[in-house]
mmCIF file of C-alpha atoms in Angstrom:
data_model
loop_
_atom_site.group_PDB
_atom_site.id
_atom_site.type_symbol
_atom_site.label_atom_id
_atom_site.label_comp_id
_atom_site.label_asym_id
_atom_site.label_seq_id
_atom_site.Cartn_x
_atom_site.Cartn_y
_atom_site.Cartn_z
ATOM 1 C CA MET A 1 13.655 -12.156 -13.605
ATOM 2 C CA ILE A 2 11.576 -15.280 -13.727
ATOM 3 C CA TYR A 3 9.763 -14.081 -10.591
ATOM 4 C CA GLY A 4 9.396 -10.596 -12.070
ATOM 5 C CA ILE A 5 7.731 -12.190 -15.188
ATOM 6 C CA LEU A 6 5.551 -14.294 -13.019
ATOM 7 C CA PHE A 7 4.291 -11.291 -10.925
ATOM 8 C CA ALA A 8 3.667 -9.315 -14.098
ATOM 9 C CA LEU A 9 1.506 -12.103 -15.415
ATOM 10 C CA LEU A 10 -0.418 -12.494 -12.064
ATOM 11 C CA SER A 11 -1.335 -8.816 -12.250
ATOM 12 C CA THR A 12 -2.970 -9.073 -15.716
ATOM 13 C CA GLU A 13 -6.631 -9.431 -16.505
ATOM 14 C CA PHE A 14 -6.162 -13.162 -17.114
ATOM 15 C CA PHE A 15 -6.071 -13.561 -13.272
ATOM 16 C CA LYS A 16 -8.838 -10.938 -12.503
ATOM 17 C CA GLY A 17 -11.274 -13.627 -11.351
ATOM 18 C CA VAL A 18 -8.908 -14.558 -8.607
ATOM 19 C CA TRP A 19 -8.527 -11.060 -7.253
ATOM 20 C CA GLN A 20 -12.276 -10.498 -7.299
ATOM 21 C CA THR A 21 -12.877 -13.753 -5.474
ATOM 22 C CA ILE A 22 -10.340 -12.993 -2.617
ATOM 23 C CA GLU A 23 -12.164 -10.043 -1.334
ATOM 24 C CA PRO A 24 -9.594 -8.776 1.169
ATOM 25 C CA TYR A 25 -6.948 -8.782 -1.521
ATOM 26 C CA PHE A 26 -9.277 -7.223 -4.164
ATOM 27 C CA ASN A 27 -10.057 -4.364 -1.811
ATOM 28 C CA ILE A 28 -6.355 -3.273 -1.549
ATOM 29 C CA GLN A 29 -5.825 -3.778 -5.188
ATOM 30 C CA PHE A 30 -3.151 -6.469 -4.644
ATOM 31 C CA PRO A 31 -2.476 -6.830 -8.376
ATOM 32 C CA TRP A 32 -0.965 -3.451 -8.452
ATOM 33 C CA ARG A 33 1.503 -4.314 -5.804
ATOM 34 C CA LEU A 34 2.531 -7.416 -7.748
ATOM 35 C CA LEU A 35 3.088 -5.212 -10.816
ATOM 36 C CA ASP A 36 5.365 -2.877 -8.795
ATOM 37 C CA ILE A 37 7.205 -5.809 -7.410
ATOM 38 C CA ALA A 38 7.541 -7.269 -10.857
ATOM 39 C CA THR A 39 9.005 -3.896 -12.204
ATOM 40 C CA ILE A 40 11.627 -3.911 -9.390
ATOM 41 C CA LEU A 41 12.601 -7.616 -9.877
ATOM 42 C CA LEU A 42 12.877 -7.280 -13.620
ATOM 43 C CA ALA A 43 15.008 -4.037 -13.250
ATOM 44 C CA VAL A 44 17.413 -5.753 -10.904
ATOM 45 C CA GLY A 45 17.413 -8.915 -12.900
ATOM 46 C CA ILE A 46 18.301 -7.220 -16.293
ATOM 47 C CA GLY A 47 21.037 -5.160 -14.376
ATOM 48 C CA LEU A 48 22.536 -8.254 -13.031
ATOM 49 C CA TRP A 49 22.246 -10.006 -16.446
ATOM 50 C CA ALA A 50 24.014 -6.942 -18.125
ATOM 51 C CA THR A 51 26.853 -7.092 -15.474
ATOM 52 C CA CYS A 52 27.419 -10.764 -16.116
ATOM 53 C CA LEU A 53 27.630 -10.305 -19.800
ATOM 54 C CA VAL A 54 30.191 -7.439 -19.471
ATOM 55 C CA GLU A 55 32.309 -9.487 -17.015
ATOM 56 C CA LYS A 56 32.095 -12.807 -18.869
ATOM 57 C CA TYR A 57 32.729 -11.586 -22.460
ATOM 58 C CA GLN A 58 34.978 -8.767 -21.710
ATOM 59 C CA ILE A 59 32.839 -6.370 -23.573
ATOM 60 C CA LYS A 60 34.524 -3.269 -24.968
ATOM 61 C CA ASN A 61 33.105 0.227 -24.802
ATOM 62 C CA ASP A 62 31.355 0.224 -28.202
ATOM 63 C CA ASP A 63 29.698 -3.028 -27.511
ATOM 64 C CA TYR A 64 28.674 -1.923 -24.074
ATOM 65 C CA LYS A 65 26.981 1.139 -25.513
ATOM 66 C CA ILE A 66 25.016 -1.144 -27.946
ATOM 67 C CA ILE A 67 23.916 -3.337 -25.045
ATOM 68 C CA LEU A 68 22.837 -0.301 -23.031
ATOM 69 C CA SER A 69 20.849 0.926 -26.098
ATOM 70 C CA ILE A 70 19.016 -2.330 -26.277
ATOM 71 C CA LEU A 71 18.242 -2.287 -22.584
ATOM 72 C CA LEU A 72 17.018 1.334 -22.899
ATOM 73 C CA LEU A 73 14.548 0.101 -25.718
ATOM 74 C CA LEU A 74 13.543 -2.941 -23.623
ATOM 75 C CA VAL A 75 12.847 -0.635 -20.545
ATOM 76 C CA THR A 76 10.937 1.896 -22.641
ATOM 77 C CA ASN A 77 8.926 -0.787 -24.306
ATOM 78 C CA PHE A 78 8.231 -2.432 -20.783
ATOM 79 C CA TYR A 79 6.960 0.960 -19.509
ATOM 80 C CA PHE A 80 4.591 1.535 -22.222
ATOM 81 C CA ASP A 81 3.377 -2.076 -22.040
ATOM 82 C CA THR A 82 2.721 -1.670 -18.352
ATOM 83 C CA GLN A 83 0.791 1.587 -18.978
ATOM 84 C CA ARG A 84 -1.336 -0.440 -21.521
ATOM 85 C CA LEU A 85 -1.675 -3.208 -18.869
ATOM 86 C CA ASN A 86 -2.582 -0.683 -16.152
ATOM 87 C CA TYR A 87 -5.490 0.495 -18.554
ATOM 88 C CA ILE A 88 -6.659 -3.016 -19.229
ATOM 89 C CA VAL A 89 -6.554 -4.146 -15.659
ATOM 90 C CA SER A 90 -8.544 -0.892 -14.606
ATOM 91 C CA GLN A 91 -11.085 -1.545 -17.234
ATOM 92 C CA THR A 92 -11.631 -5.287 -16.381
ATOM 93 C CA MET A 93 -11.832 -4.817 -12.587
ATOM 94 C CA ASP A 94 -15.031 -2.816 -12.898
ATOM 95 C CA VAL A 95 -13.862 -0.260 -10.374
ATOM 96 C CA LYS A 96 -15.780 2.898 -9.473
ATOM 97 C CA LYS A 97 -13.151 5.640 -9.343
ATOM 98 C CA GLU A 98 -9.407 5.908 -9.436
ATOM 99 C CA GLU A 99 -7.750 7.026 -6.093
ATOM 100 C CA LEU A 100 -4.450 8.928 -6.190
ATOM 101 C CA TYR A 101 -1.798 8.900 -3.498
ATOM 102 C CA ASP A 102 -3.012 11.965 -1.835
ATOM 103 C CA ASN A 103 -6.733 11.001 -1.902
ATOM 104 C CA LEU A 104 -9.186 11.962 0.811
ATOM 105 C CA TYR A 105 -10.867 8.638 1.285
ATOM 106 C CA SER A 106 -8.389 5.828 1.628
ATOM 107 C CA ILE A 107 -5.359 5.253 3.739
ATOM 108 C CA GLY A 108 -3.117 6.879 1.209
ATOM 109 C CA PHE A 109 -1.432 4.308 -0.946
ATOM 110 C CA ALA A 110 -0.726 4.910 -4.671
ATOM 111 C CA PHE A 111 -2.973 3.423 -7.235
ATOM 112 C CA GLU A 112 -5.836 2.785 -4.827
ATOM 113 C CA TYR A 113 -9.378 2.246 -6.176
ATOM 114 C CA LEU A 114 -12.650 2.617 -4.521
ATOM 115 C CA PRO A 115 -13.934 -0.947 -3.831
ATOM 116 C CA GLN A 116 -17.000 -2.319 -5.752
ATOM 117 C CA SER A 117 -18.912 -2.489 -2.407
ATOM 118 C CA LEU A 118 -18.862 1.442 -2.240
ATOM 119 C CA THR A 119 -22.391 2.317 -3.551
ATOM 120 C CA ASP A 120 -23.000 5.318 -1.208
ATOM 121 C CA TYR A 121 -21.440 8.323 -2.855
ATOM 122 C CA SER A 122 -22.031 10.444 0.217
ATOM 123 C CA ILE A 123 -18.223 10.023 0.638
ATOM 124 C CA PHE A 124 -17.713 12.659 -2.037
ATOM 125 C CA ASN A 125 -20.798 14.812 -1.281
ATOM 126 C CA HIS A 126 -20.045 14.933 2.603
ATOM 127 C CA ALA A 127 -16.320 14.398 2.813
ATOM 128 C CA ASP A 128 -16.088 16.336 6.145
ATOM 129 C CA SER A 129 -19.332 14.927 7.615
ATOM 130 C CA ALA A 130 -20.784 11.859 9.298
ATOM 131 C CA LEU A 131 -24.083 10.318 8.480
ATOM 132 C CA GLY A 132 -26.222 9.322 11.404
ATOM 133 C CA SER A 133 -28.528 6.245 11.481
ATOM 134 C CA ASP A 134 -31.391 8.583 10.969
ATOM 135 C CA GLY A 135 -29.861 10.122 7.808
ATOM 136 C CA ALA A 136 -28.836 13.322 9.498
ATOM 137 C CA VAL A 137 -25.563 14.935 8.302
ATOM 138 C CA ILE A 138 -23.222 15.870 11.059
ATOM 139 C CA ASP A 139 -20.291 18.163 10.395
ATOM 140 C CA GLY A 140 -16.896 16.798 11.571
ATOM 141 C CA THR A 141 -13.234 17.596 11.490
ATOM 142 C CA LYS A 142 -10.944 15.553 9.387
ATOM 143 C CA ASP A 143 -7.118 15.536 10.355
ATOM 144 C CA GLY A 144 -5.131 13.166 8.307
ATOM 145 C CA LEU A 145 -6.375 9.623 9.022
ATOM 146 C CA SER A 146 -8.564 10.899 11.781
ATOM 147 C CA PHE A 147 -12.090 12.105 11.876
ATOM 148 C CA THR A 148 -13.908 13.707 14.784
ATOM 149 C CA PHE A 149 -17.547 14.542 15.137
ATOM 150 C CA LYS A 150 -20.249 15.325 17.738
ATOM 151 C CA THR A 151 -22.941 12.724 18.369
ATOM 152 C CA ASP A 152 -26.672 13.199 18.126
ATOM 153 C CA GLY A 153 -28.031 10.202 19.609
ATOM 154 C CA SER A 154 -27.858 7.802 16.566
ATOM 155 C CA THR A 155 -27.156 4.189 17.034
ATOM 156 C CA TYR A 156 -24.444 4.331 14.294
ATOM 157 C CA TYR A 157 -22.517 6.763 12.109
ATOM 158 C CA ASP A 158 -21.171 6.286 8.746
ATOM 159 C CA ILE A 159 -17.687 7.973 8.418
ATOM 160 C CA PRO A 160 -16.108 9.393 5.066
ATOM 161 C CA PHE A 161 -13.476 6.604 5.179
ATOM 162 C CA ILE A 162 -13.192 3.433 3.113
ATOM 163 C CA ILE A 163 -13.362 0.344 5.376
ATOM 164 C CA TYR A 164 -10.102 -1.206 6.205
ATOM 165 C CA LYS A 165 -8.889 -3.331 9.016
ATOM 166 C CA GLY A 166 -6.952 -1.094 11.528
ATOM 167 C CA TYR A 167 -9.484 1.605 12.225
ATOM 168 C CA THR A 168 -10.510 2.236 15.756
ATOM 169 C CA ALA A 169 -13.012 4.618 17.496
ATOM 170 C CA PHE A 170 -12.794 6.264 20.936
ATOM 171 C CA ASP A 171 -14.143 8.977 23.037
ATOM 172 C CA PRO A 172 -11.606 11.908 22.901
ATOM 173 C CA ALA A 173 -12.550 13.101 26.410
ATOM 174 C CA THR A 174 -11.527 9.694 28.038
ATOM 175 C CA LEU A 175 -9.637 8.065 25.225
ATOM 176 C CA SER A 176 -11.901 4.894 25.989
ATOM 177 C CA THR A 177 -13.124 2.780 23.299
ATOM 178 C CA ASP A 178 -15.865 1.196 25.316
ATOM 179 C CA GLY A 179 -19.206 1.334 23.745
ATOM 180 C CA LEU A 180 -17.853 1.813 20.339
ATOM 181 C CA ALA A 181 -17.344 -0.623 17.589
ATOM 182 C CA ILE A 182 -15.821 -0.278 14.025
ATOM 183 C CA THR A 183 -17.931 -2.280 11.360
ATOM 184 C CA ASP A 184 -18.476 -2.389 7.569
ATOM 185 C CA SER A 185 -21.434 -0.098 6.771
ATOM 186 C CA GLY A 186 -22.370 -2.604 3.952
ATOM 187 C CA ASN A 187 -21.509 0.018 1.178
ATOM 188 C CA GLY A 188 -17.750 0.188 1.686
ATOM 189 C CA LEU A 189 -17.640 2.924 4.358
ATOM 190 C CA VAL A 190 -16.421 2.877 8.040
ATOM 191 C CA ARG A 191 -19.368 2.541 10.349
ATOM 192 C CA VAL A 192 -19.267 3.305 14.133
ATOM 193 C CA THR A 193 -21.831 1.518 16.046
ATOM 194 C CA VAL A 194 -22.577 3.243 19.459
ATOM 195 C CA SER A 195 -23.942 1.295 22.479
ATOM 196 C CA ASP A 196 -23.133 3.957 24.954
ATOM 197 C CA THR A 197 -25.494 7.042 24.371
ATOM 198 C CA SER A 198 -23.587 9.184 26.962
ATOM 199 C CA ILE A 199 -20.584 9.593 24.555
ATOM 200 C CA ALA A 200 -20.809 13.190 23.213
ATOM 201 C CA GLU A 201 -17.940 13.049 20.776
ATOM 202 C CA ILE A 202 -16.196 10.393 18.793
ATOM 203 C CA THR A 203 -12.809 10.221 16.914
ATOM 204 C CA VAL A 204 -12.164 7.555 14.468
ATOM 205 C CA THR A 205 -8.568 7.020 13.452
ATOM 206 C CA TYR A 206 -6.439 4.575 11.533
ATOM 207 C CA GLN A 207 -3.777 2.721 13.797
ATOM 208 C CA ASN A 208 -2.500 -0.017 11.566
ATOM 209 C CA THR A 209 -3.355 -3.669 11.998
ATOM 210 C CA THR A 210 -1.374 -6.270 14.051
ATOM 211 C CA ALA A 211 0.137 -7.773 10.802
ATOM 212 C CA GLN A 212 1.433 -4.217 9.925
ATOM 213 C CA HIS A 213 2.950 -3.698 13.351
ATOM 214 C CA VAL A 214 4.747 -7.093 13.052
ATOM 215 C CA SER A 215 5.883 -6.320 9.515
ATOM 216 C CA TYR A 216 7.479 -3.033 10.743
ATOM 217 C CA LEU A 217 9.287 -4.809 13.565
ATOM 218 C CA ILE A 218 10.536 -7.451 11.099
ATOM 219 C CA SER A 219 11.764 -4.759 8.593
ATOM 220 C CA GLY A 220 13.492 -2.944 11.371
ATOM 221 C CA ALA A 221 15.086 -5.902 12.611
ATOM 222 C CA ALA A 222 16.254 -6.853 9.240
ATOM 223 C CA ALA A 223 17.652 -3.400 8.484
ATOM 224 C CA LEU A 224 19.605 -3.474 11.790
ATOM 225 C CA GLY A 225 20.904 -6.891 11.095
ATOM 226 C CA THR A 226 22.112 -5.899 7.673
ATOM 227 C CA LEU A 227 23.728 -2.825 8.911
ATOM 228 C CA GLY A 228 25.351 -4.818 11.720
ATOM 229 C CA PHE A 229 26.776 -7.326 9.221
ATOM 230 C CA LEU A 230 28.051 -4.769 6.846
ATOM 231 C CA VAL A 231 29.821 -2.981 9.875
ATOM 232 C CA TYR A 232 31.228 -6.360 11.092
ATOM 233 C CA GLN A 233 32.519 -7.226 7.528
ATOM 234 C CA PHE A 234 34.097 -3.773 7.117
ATOM 235 C CA ARG A 235 35.869 -4.054 10.458
ATOM 236 C CA LYS A 236 37.052 -7.574 9.641
ATOM 237 C CA LYS A 237 38.594 -6.385 6.286
ATOM 238 C CA SER A 238 40.168 -3.386 8.165
ATOM 239 C CA ARG A 239 41.794 -5.767 10.731
ATOM 240 C CA LYS A 240 42.885 -8.139 8.033
ATOM 241 C CA ALA A 241 44.491 -5.241 6.040
ATOM 242 C CA ASP A 242 46.159 -3.898 9.169
ATOM 243 C CA SER A 243 47.692 -7.376 9.971
ATOM 244 C CA GLU A 244 48.990 -7.856 6.482
ATOM 245 C CA LYS A 245 50.731 -4.294 6.800
ATOM 246 C CA THR A 246 52.334 -5.180 10.136
ATOM 247 C CA PRO A 247 55.934 -6.391 9.696
ATOM 248 C CA VAL A 248 56.768 -9.883 11.011
#
C-alpha cells in the first residue's frame, strides 16, 4: 500500500517537471503507467489488509458487511479521485491530443498522448501517406504497425507513425535494411533516410526494442518458474498425503 501511494503521488502534477525533463519517459507517458501500478498495488494491499482484519479479530458476518461497505466507498472515492487526477495531469502536461488504445498513430498502448514535439499535423491529414523530402505526398498501405510505400527519389520520407525506438525500415523485395535508416523527423514522426536510390519500395514496421525482447524472456521464464514451483509443491503435498495414509 505504501508503494501504491508513492506511485500515485509520483504520477501527479507535482512531479510533472521530472517527466517533462526526462524526455524518453515523457514520450511514453510514464506517469500513467505509475498510476496503473498504484491502482493495482492499492487494490491488493487493501484486500490483504481486510483479510488480516477478518482473521485477526474473528469478524462476524454483520461486521464483515460493514467493512466491505467501507472498502467499497473507499474504492469508489479512489476511482473518482483518479479521474480528477487524470484530468489534472493531462491539463498540466501540455499535451496535443489524447490517443486511445486503438489509435492509428502510436504503437497501441492505452492512454497514449501525442508528444509535444509533434508539430506536423500531416499525421492526421495524410494518415495513409508518406511525405517526401520535396513535400510530395506518396500514397502507402498501412497494415497494423507496418507501412509500405513506393519511393520517388526523395532523400528521406516522413511516415505517419510517432517516433519510438524499435522501428525498422527494409526493402520488401530483398528484406534488406541496407541503405535505410530510421531517425526522428524533428517533429515527432518516423523518418526514413534513404542512401540507396535504387530501392523502389520501403516497408517500415515496429519490431520491439532489445529491452522489450529481454523483458519478454524474463516474464516467460518467471511464469514457467512459478508454474514449475506450483506443480512441485502440489506433487510434494500429494506424496506426503499418500505416505500418511499408508499403514505402517
